Amino acid sequence: MTITITAFERSPDGGKGLARDTRVRWALEEVGQPYQVRPVSFQALKEPAHLALHPFGQIPTFEDGDLTLFETGAIVFHIAQRYTGLLPDDANARARAITWMFAALNTLEPPIVELGMALLFERDKSWYAARLPMLQDRVRVRLGELSRRLGDADWLDGAFSAGDLMMVTVLRRLNASGLLDEYPDVAAYVARGEARPAFRRAFDAQLAVFNAASRS
Ligand code: GTB
């Protein structure tokens, strides 16, 4: 049974791989599991067939036989637990890698998404100019802390893990904001993640879907 994931039929990110299916594709590429992608239109996201897979009507979902999952944290964790390559064998190192997955999703992603939403949807609002620096500073605080923890290391805790995969995909959403430029070591960390062959394959696969949709 081949794993099936869902992704946007036509991603609003212009093929930059910023939608959350990229982290699931990347995880599957890292562990060498083949998968197929079912593209879903915005309309179909909210229809009963998709809502049966994802109660919030979002992408991505993950199906493998009689198992259906939603939420990228749960999906990447499942992939990392089931296959070799994304979590260390040592129990403590494994727990620390999982901690970084949660840190990416619970501590870094919320202020980064909040900033992204403001940049995309609030530019015409009266409060935008006053709110923007506050949102940027909240992200800067986390980037500074992450930079201190990374130090000279390539990855967050020893070898590359699902924690790094999640962190890099979260940080990639800052690419257009310019904030990563203020933290060259964090920018280099993101670039190291993006240079991994498994990331390149995942990125190229989502870009191919975007390009095909643009031609149709
Ligand atoms: N917590 C969930 C998870 O981690 O799986 C969040 C899933 C989610 O936000 N999915 C988004 C979605 O389906 C796509 S990734 N949205 C449709 C809806 O809610 O109706 C978010 C996203 C969208 C677009 C860009 N972009 O254009 O750059 C980036 C990220």
PDB file of C-alpha atoms and ligand atoms in Angstrom:
ATOM      1  CA  MET A   1       0.000   0.000   0.000  1.00  0.00           C
ATOM      2  CA  THR A   2       1.557   3.320  -1.067  1.00  0.00           C
ATOM      3  CA  ILE A   3       1.398   6.247   1.317  1.00  0.00           C
ATOM      4  CA  THR A   4      -0.864   9.020   0.006  1.00  0.00           C
ATOM      5  CA  ILE A   5      -0.667  12.628   1.124  1.00  0.00           C
ATOM      6  CA  THR A   6      -2.764  15.614   0.131  1.00  0.00           C
ATOM      7  CA  ALA A   7      -1.441  18.973  -1.042  1.00  0.00           C
ATOM      8  CA  PHE A   8      -2.832  22.155  -2.566  1.00  0.00           C
ATOM      9  CA  GLU A   9      -3.869  21.682  -6.188  1.00  0.00           C
ATOM     10  CA  ARG A  10      -2.546  25.200  -6.775  1.00  0.00           C
ATOM     11  CA  SER A  11      -0.452  26.473  -3.888  1.00  0.00           C
ATOM     12  CA  PRO A  12      -0.729  30.214  -3.185  1.00  0.00           C
ATOM     13  CA  ASP A  13       3.003  30.276  -2.390  1.00  0.00           C
ATOM     14  CA  GLY A  14       3.975  30.318  -6.071  1.00  0.00           C
ATOM     15  CA  GLY A  15       5.917  27.056  -5.850  1.00  0.00           C
ATOM     16  CA  LYS A  16       8.178  28.125  -2.968  1.00  0.00           C
ATOM     17  CA  GLY A  17       7.376  25.010  -0.963  1.00  0.00           C
ATOM     18  CA  LEU A  18       5.996  26.982   1.985  1.00  0.00           C
ATOM     19  CA  ALA A  19       2.749  25.043   2.387  1.00  0.00           C
ATOM     20  CA  ARG A  20       2.943  22.363   5.016  1.00  0.00           C
ATOM     21  CA  ASP A  21       2.912  19.364   2.689  1.00  0.00           C
ATOM     22  CA  THR A  22       6.607  20.139   2.054  1.00  0.00           C
ATOM     23  CA  ARG A  23       7.634  19.000   5.550  1.00  0.00           C
ATOM     24  CA  VAL A  24       5.783  15.704   5.096  1.00  0.00           C
ATOM     25  CA  ARG A  25       7.289  15.166   1.647  1.00  0.00           C
ATOM     26  CA  TRP A  26      10.731  15.940   3.086  1.00  0.00           C
ATOM     27  CA  ALA A  27      10.279  13.493   5.966  1.00  0.00           C
ATOM     28  CA  LEU A  28       9.230  10.740   3.548  1.00  0.00           C
ATOM     29  CA  GLU A  29      12.215  11.507   1.314  1.00  0.00           C
ATOM     30  CA  GLU A  30      14.606  11.388   4.292  1.00  0.00           C
ATOM     31  CA  VAL A  31      13.420   7.897   5.272  1.00  0.00           C
ATOM     32  CA  GLY A  32      13.208   6.700   1.660  1.00  0.00           C
ATOM     33  CA  GLN A  33       9.494   5.925   1.595  1.00  0.00           C
ATOM     34  CA  PRO A  34       7.687   6.315  -1.740  1.00  0.00           C
ATOM     35  CA  TYR A  35       4.456   8.281  -1.652  1.00  0.00           C
ATOM     36  CA  GLN A  36       1.810   9.632  -3.933  1.00  0.00           C
ATOM     37  CA  VAL A  37       0.125  13.010  -3.780  1.00  0.00           C
ATOM     38  CA  ARG A  38      -3.546  13.755  -4.204  1.00  0.00           C
ATOM     39  CA  PRO A  39      -3.936  17.447  -5.087  1.00  0.00           C
ATOM     40  CA  VAL A  40      -6.996  19.082  -3.489  1.00  0.00           C
ATOM     41  CA  SER A  41      -8.715  22.280  -4.641  1.00  0.00           C
ATOM     42  CA  PHE A  42      -9.663  24.978  -2.119  1.00  0.00           C
ATOM     43  CA  GLN A  43     -13.305  24.100  -2.655  1.00  0.00           C
ATOM     44  CA  ALA A  44     -12.769  20.365  -2.110  1.00  0.00           C
ATOM     45  CA  LEU A  45     -10.934  21.058   1.180  1.00  0.00           C
ATOM     46  CA  LYS A  46     -14.251  21.958   2.793  1.00  0.00           C
ATOM     47  CA  GLU A  47     -16.318  19.158   1.237  1.00  0.00           C
ATOM     48  CA  PRO A  48     -17.358  16.038   3.177  1.00  0.00           C
ATOM     49  CA  ALA A  49     -14.906  13.655   1.504  1.00  0.00           C
ATOM     50  CA  HIS A  50     -11.911  15.718   2.637  1.00  0.00           C
ATOM     51  CA  LEU A  51     -13.430  16.691   5.989  1.00  0.00           C
ATOM     52  CA  ALA A  52     -13.671  12.975   6.752  1.00  0.00           C
ATOM     53  CA  LEU A  53      -9.857  12.904   6.544  1.00  0.00           C
ATOM     54  CA  HIS A  54      -9.176  16.304   8.091  1.00  0.00           C
ATOM     55  CA  PRO A  55     -11.713  17.796  10.497  1.00  0.00           C
ATOM     56  CA  PHE A  56     -10.407  21.322   9.881  1.00  0.00           C
ATOM     57  CA  GLY A  57     -10.498  21.064   6.084  1.00  0.00           C
ATOM     58  CA  GLN A  58      -6.782  21.604   5.538  1.00  0.00           C
ATOM     59  CA  ILE A  59      -3.782  20.001   3.865  1.00  0.00           C
ATOM     60  CA  PRO A  60      -1.765  17.915   4.331  1.00  0.00           C
ATOM     61  CA  THR A  61      -3.288  14.589   5.266  1.00  0.00           C
ATOM     62  CA  PHE A  62      -1.506  11.248   5.372  1.00  0.00           C
ATOM     63  CA  GLU A  63      -3.051   7.882   4.497  1.00  0.00           C
ATOM     64  CA  ASP A  64      -1.338   4.531   4.792  1.00  0.00           C
ATOM     65  CA  GLY A  65      -3.662   1.543   4.590  1.00  0.00           C
ATOM     66  CA  ASP A  66      -6.296   1.981   7.263  1.00  0.00           C
ATOM     67  CA  LEU A  67      -4.369   4.767   9.020  1.00  0.00           C
ATOM     68  CA  THR A  68      -5.350   8.385   8.327  1.00  0.00           C
ATOM     69  CA  LEU A  69      -3.540  11.269  10.007  1.00  0.00           C
ATOM     70  CA  PHE A  70      -3.709  15.059   9.923  1.00  0.00           C
ATOM     71  CA  GLU A  71      -1.485  17.697  11.623  1.00  0.00           C
ATOM     72  CA  THR A  72       2.056  17.792  10.329  1.00  0.00           C
ATOM     73  CA  GLY A  73       3.515  17.381  13.814  1.00  0.00           C
ATOM     74  CA  ALA A  74       1.720  14.068  14.201  1.00  0.00           C
ATOM     75  CA  ILE A  75       2.458  12.990  10.632  1.00  0.00           C
ATOM     76  CA  VAL A  76       6.205  13.713  10.763  1.00  0.00           C
ATOM     77  CA  PHE A  77       6.407  12.136  14.227  1.00  0.00           C
ATOM     78  CA  HIS A  78       4.687   9.011  12.917  1.00  0.00           C
ATOM     79  CA  ILE A  79       7.058   8.790   9.939  1.00  0.00           C
ATOM     80  CA  ALA A  80      10.073   9.339  12.188  1.00  0.00           C
ATOM     81  CA  GLN A  81       8.921   6.644  14.632  1.00  0.00           C
ATOM     82  CA  ARG A  82       8.061   4.073  11.991  1.00  0.00           C
ATOM     83  CA  TYR A  83      11.084   4.391   9.708  1.00  0.00           C
ATOM     84  CA  THR A  84      14.801   4.836  10.270  1.00  0.00           C
ATOM     85  CA  GLY A  85      16.622   8.089   9.650  1.00  0.00           C
ATOM     86  CA  LEU A  86      14.892  10.903  11.504  1.00  0.00           C
ATOM     87  CA  LEU A  87      15.233  10.019  15.191  1.00  0.00           C
ATOM     88  CA  PRO A  88      18.275   8.754  17.092  1.00  0.00           C
ATOM     89  CA  ASP A  89      18.211   5.273  18.675  1.00  0.00           C
ATOM     90  CA  ASP A  90      19.368   6.499  22.090  1.00  0.00           C
ATOM     91  CA  ALA A  91      16.227   7.132  24.181  1.00  0.00           C
ATOM     92  CA  ASN A  92      17.371  10.450  25.642  1.00  0.00           C
ATOM     93  CA  ALA A  93      18.638  11.798  22.329  1.00  0.00           C
ATOM     94  CA  ARG A  94      15.332  10.717  20.778  1.00  0.00           C
ATOM     95  CA  ALA A  95      13.378  12.605  23.445  1.00  0.00           C
ATOM     96  CA  ARG A  96      15.481  15.708  22.833  1.00  0.00           C
ATOM     97  CA  ALA A  97      14.894  15.522  19.068  1.00  0.00           C
ATOM     98  CA  ILE A  98      11.144  15.246  19.716  1.00  0.00           C
ATOM     99  CA  THR A  99      11.419  18.241  22.038  1.00  0.00           C
ATOM    100  CA  TRP A 100      12.821  20.272  19.123  1.00  0.00           C
ATOM    101  CA  MET A 101       9.861  19.220  16.968  1.00  0.00           C
ATOM    102  CA  PHE A 102       7.523  20.616  19.610  1.00  0.00           C
ATOM    103  CA  ALA A 103       9.655  23.741  20.005  1.00  0.00           C
ATOM    104  CA  ALA A 104       9.448  24.389  16.268  1.00  0.00           C
ATOM    105  CA  LEU A 105       5.668  23.993  16.227  1.00  0.00           C
ATOM    106  CA  ASN A 106       4.736  25.560  19.562  1.00  0.00           C
ATOM    107  CA  THR A 107       7.391  28.206  20.222  1.00  0.00           C
ATOM    108  CA  LEU A 108       8.708  29.322  16.810  1.00  0.00           C
ATOM    109  CA  GLU A 109       5.816  28.752  14.426  1.00  0.00           C
ATOM    110  CA  PRO A 110       3.125  30.856  16.176  1.00  0.00           C
ATOM    111  CA  PRO A 111       4.973  34.224  16.060  1.00  0.00           C
ATOM    112  CA  ILE A 112       6.292  33.458  12.563  1.00  0.00           C
ATOM    113  CA  VAL A 113       2.801  32.679  11.244  1.00  0.00           C
ATOM    114  CA  GLU A 114       1.387  35.753  13.003  1.00  0.00           C
ATOM    115  CA  LEU A 115       3.968  37.935  11.263  1.00  0.00           C
ATOM    116  CA  GLY A 116       3.321  36.247   7.916  1.00  0.00           C
ATOM    117  CA  MET A 117      -0.422  36.780   8.214  1.00  0.00           C
ATOM    118  CA  ALA A 118       0.104  40.475   8.983  1.00  0.00           C
ATOM    119  CA  LEU A 119       2.425  40.913   5.985  1.00  0.00           C
ATOM    120  CA  LEU A 120      -0.081  39.189   3.725  1.00  0.00           C
ATOM    121  CA  PHE A 121      -3.445  40.382   4.948  1.00  0.00           C
ATOM    122  CA  GLU A 122      -3.127  43.451   7.168  1.00  0.00           C
ATOM    123  CA  ARG A 123      -1.171  45.951   5.097  1.00  0.00           C
ATOM    124  CA  ASP A 124      -4.275  48.055   4.483  1.00  0.00           C
ATOM    125  CA  LYS A 125      -5.300  48.169   8.152  1.00  0.00           C
ATOM    126  CA  SER A 126      -4.962  51.323  10.237  1.00  0.00           C
ATOM    127  CA  TRP A 127      -2.981  49.482  12.926  1.00  0.00           C
ATOM    128  CA  TYR A 128      -0.524  47.787  10.534  1.00  0.00           C
ATOM    129  CA  ALA A 129       2.385  50.230  10.916  1.00  0.00           C
ATOM    130  CA  ALA A 130       2.174  50.141  14.704  1.00  0.00           C
ATOM    131  CA  ARG A 131       1.718  46.377  14.960  1.00  0.00           C
ATOM    132  CA  LEU A 132       4.410  45.268  12.499  1.00  0.00           C
ATOM    133  CA  PRO A 133       7.508  46.145  14.610  1.00  0.00           C
ATOM    134  CA  MET A 134       5.993  44.330  17.592  1.00  0.00           C
ATOM    135  CA  LEU A 135       5.427  41.181  15.524  1.00  0.00           C
ATOM    136  CA  GLN A 136       8.932  41.405  14.046  1.00  0.00           C
ATOM    137  CA  ASP A 137      10.470  41.801  17.501  1.00  0.00           C
ATOM    138  CA  ARG A 138       8.648  38.730  18.816  1.00  0.00           C
ATOM    139  CA  VAL A 139      10.221  36.718  15.999  1.00  0.00           C
ATOM    140  CA  ARG A 140      13.637  38.330  16.598  1.00  0.00           C
ATOM    141  CA  VAL A 141      13.553  37.206  20.224  1.00  0.00           C
ATOM    142  CA  ARG A 142      13.129  33.574  19.174  1.00  0.00           C
ATOM    143  CA  LEU A 143      15.715  33.823  16.384  1.00  0.00           C
ATOM    144  CA  GLY A 144      18.239  35.251  18.847  1.00  0.00           C
ATOM    145  CA  GLU A 145      17.590  32.425  21.296  1.00  0.00           C
ATOM    146  CA  LEU A 146      17.850  29.835  18.545  1.00  0.00           C
ATOM    147  CA  SER A 147      21.061  31.399  17.291  1.00  0.00           C
ATOM    148  CA  ARG A 148      22.591  31.217  20.796  1.00  0.00           C
ATOM    149  CA  ARG A 149      21.624  27.556  21.155  1.00  0.00           C
ATOM    150  CA  LEU A 150      22.936  26.601  17.711  1.00  0.00           C
ATOM    151  CA  GLY A 151      26.338  28.196  18.308  1.00  0.00           C
ATOM    152  CA  ASP A 152      28.787  26.560  15.898  1.00  0.00           C
ATOM    153  CA  ALA A 153      26.747  23.378  15.530  1.00  0.00           C
ATOM    154  CA  ASP A 154      25.310  22.241  12.210  1.00  0.00           C
ATOM    155  CA  TRP A 155      22.117  20.899  13.780  1.00  0.00           C
ATOM    156  CA  LEU A 156      20.167  21.468  16.971  1.00  0.00           C
ATOM    157  CA  ASP A 157      21.245  18.355  18.858  1.00  0.00           C
ATOM    158  CA  GLY A 158      23.912  16.196  17.256  1.00  0.00           C
ATOM    159  CA  ALA A 159      22.942  14.583  13.960  1.00  0.00           C
ATOM    160  CA  PHE A 160      20.164  15.936  11.724  1.00  0.00           C
ATOM    161  CA  SER A 161      16.776  14.841  13.077  1.00  0.00           C
ATOM    162  CA  ALA A 162      13.035  15.364  12.722  1.00  0.00           C
ATOM    163  CA  GLY A 163      13.543  18.319  15.093  1.00  0.00           C
ATOM    164  CA  ASP A 164      15.743  20.044  12.511  1.00  0.00           C
ATOM    165  CA  LEU A 165      13.394  19.125   9.686  1.00  0.00           C
ATOM    166  CA  MET A 166      10.499  20.750  11.487  1.00  0.00           C
ATOM    167  CA  MET A 167      12.530  23.789  12.561  1.00  0.00           C
ATOM    168  CA  VAL A 168      13.901  24.446   9.071  1.00  0.00           C
ATOM    169  CA  THR A 169      10.437  24.237   7.469  1.00  0.00           C
ATOM    170  CA  VAL A 170       9.069  26.661  10.078  1.00  0.00           C
ATOM    171  CA  LEU A 171      11.970  29.106   9.571  1.00  0.00           C
ATOM    172  CA  ARG A 172      11.627  28.978   5.779  1.00  0.00           C
ATOM    173  CA  ARG A 173       8.429  30.975   6.133  1.00  0.00           C
ATOM    174  CA  LEU A 174      10.653  33.928   7.089  1.00  0.00           C
ATOM    175  CA  ASN A 175      12.512  33.853   3.765  1.00  0.00           C
ATOM    176  CA  ALA A 176      10.593  36.810   2.340  1.00  0.00           C
ATOM    177  CA  SER A 177      10.613  38.867   5.563  1.00  0.00           C
ATOM    178  CA  GLY A 178      14.347  39.666   5.558  1.00  0.00           C
ATOM    179  CA  LEU A 179      14.566  38.793   9.269  1.00  0.00           C
ATOM    180  CA  LEU A 180      16.759  35.740   8.707  1.00  0.00           C
ATOM    181  CA  ASP A 181      19.439  38.037   7.248  1.00  0.00           C
ATOM    182  CA  GLU A 182      19.839  39.529  10.728  1.00  0.00           C
ATOM    183  CA  TYR A 183      20.872  36.085  12.049  1.00  0.00           C
ATOM    184  CA  PRO A 184      23.441  34.710   9.554  1.00  0.00           C
ATOM    185  CA  ASP A 185      24.014  31.523  11.569  1.00  0.00           C
ATOM    186  CA  VAL A 186      20.283  30.742  11.555  1.00  0.00           C
ATOM    187  CA  ALA A 187      20.115  31.583   7.837  1.00  0.00           C
ATOM    188  CA  ALA A 188      23.046  29.185   7.262  1.00  0.00           C
ATOM    189  CA  TYR A 189      21.220  26.516   9.286  1.00  0.00           C
ATOM    190  CA  VAL A 190      18.155  26.882   7.037  1.00  0.00           C
ATOM    191  CA  ALA A 191      20.378  26.736   3.951  1.00  0.00           C
ATOM    192  CA  ARG A 192      21.996  23.521   5.267  1.00  0.00           C
ATOM    193  CA  GLY A 193      18.563  21.963   5.584  1.00  0.00           C
ATOM    194  CA  GLU A 194      17.548  23.112   2.124  1.00  0.00           C
ATOM    195  CA  ALA A 195      20.761  21.661   0.664  1.00  0.00           C
ATOM    196  CA  ARG A 196      19.934  18.130   1.804  1.00  0.00           C
ATOM    197  CA  PRO A 197      19.188  15.872  -1.177  1.00  0.00           C
ATOM    198  CA  ALA A 198      15.916  14.731   0.446  1.00  0.00           C
ATOM    199  CA  PHE A 199      14.761  18.342   0.789  1.00  0.00           C
ATOM    200  CA  ARG A 200      15.681  19.037  -2.852  1.00  0.00           C
ATOM    201  CA  ARG A 201      13.589  16.068  -3.996  1.00  0.00           C
ATOM    202  CA  ALA A 202      10.638  17.175  -1.866  1.00  0.00           C
ATOM    203  CA  PHE A 203      10.943  20.765  -3.087  1.00  0.00           C
ATOM    204  CA  ASP A 204      11.179  19.744  -6.749  1.00  0.00           C
ATOM    205  CA  ALA A 205       8.137  17.470  -6.403  1.00  0.00           C
ATOM    206  CA  GLN A 206       5.925  20.225  -4.980  1.00  0.00           C
ATOM    207  CA  LEU A 207       7.221  22.658  -7.620  1.00  0.00           C
ATOM    208  CA  ALA A 208       6.302  20.191 -10.363  1.00  0.00           C
ATOM    209  CA  VAL A 209       2.702  20.139  -9.061  1.00  0.00           C
ATOM    210  CA  PHE A 210       2.626  23.933  -8.978  1.00  0.00           C
ATOM    211  CA  ASN A 211       4.046  24.224 -12.507  1.00  0.00           C
ATOM    212  CA  ALA A 212       1.594  21.654 -13.885  1.00  0.00           C
ATOM    213  CA  ALA A 213      -1.335  23.542 -12.300  1.00  0.00           C
ATOM    214  CA  SER A 214      -0.033  26.847 -13.721  1.00  0.00           C
ATOM    215  CA  ARG A 215       0.053  25.375 -17.246  1.00  0.00           C
ATOM    216  CA  SER A 216      -3.511  24.006 -17.050  1.00  0.00           C
TER     217      SER A 216
HETATM  218  N1  GTB B   1      -1.512  22.772  12.177  1.00  0.00           N
HETATM  219  C1  GTB B   1      -1.767  22.263  10.849  1.00  0.00           C
HETATM  220  C2  GTB B   1      -0.631  21.325  10.425  1.00  0.00           C
HETATM  221  O1  GTB B   1       0.515  21.521  10.886  1.00  0.00           O
HETATM  222  O2  GTB B   1      -0.870  20.386   9.658  1.00  0.00           O
HETATM  223  C3  GTB B   1      -1.923  23.432   9.905  1.00  0.00           C
HETATM  224  C4  GTB B   1      -2.310  22.987   8.502  1.00  0.00           C
HETATM  225  C5  GTB B   1      -2.493  24.202   7.596  1.00  0.00           C
HETATM  226  O3  GTB B   1      -2.384  25.363   8.027  1.00  0.00           O
HETATM  227  N2  GTB B   1      -2.748  23.935   6.324  1.00  0.00           N
HETATM  228  C6  GTB B   1      -2.966  25.018   5.382  1.00  0.00           C
HETATM  229  C7  GTB B   1      -4.343  24.881   4.760  1.00  0.00           C
HETATM  230  O4  GTB B   1      -4.770  23.807   4.401  1.00  0.00           O
HETATM  231  C8  GTB B   1      -1.936  24.914   4.273  1.00  0.00           C
HETATM  232  S1  GTB B   1      -0.289  25.186   4.883  1.00  0.00           S
HETATM  233  N3  GTB B   1      -5.035  26.013   4.593  1.00  0.00           N
HETATM  234  C9  GTB B   1      -6.335  26.030   3.970  1.00  0.00           C
HETATM  235  C10 GTB B   1      -7.439  26.312   4.935  1.00  0.00           C
HETATM  236  O5  GTB B   1      -7.187  26.374   6.164  1.00  0.00           O
HETATM  237  O6  GTB B   1      -8.558  26.470   4.455  1.00  0.00           O
HETATM  238  C11 GTB B   1      -0.370  26.957   5.301  1.00  0.00           C
HETATM  239  C12 GTB B   1       0.204  27.797   4.227  1.00  0.00           C
HETATM  240  C13 GTB B   1      -0.579  28.241   3.198  1.00  0.00           C
HETATM  241  C14 GTB B   1      -0.039  29.078   2.225  1.00  0.00           C
HETATM  242  C15 GTB B   1       1.283  29.449   2.316  1.00  0.00           C
HETATM  243  N4  GTB B   1       1.828  30.305   1.340  1.00  0.00           N
HETATM  244  O7  GTB B   1       1.149  30.666   0.365  1.00  0.00           O
HETATM  245  O8  GTB B   1       2.996  30.727   1.457  1.00  0.00           O
HETATM  246  C16 GTB B   1       2.072  28.981   3.344  1.00  0.00           C
HETATM  247  C17 GTB B   1       1.514  28.149   4.306  1.00  0.00           C
END
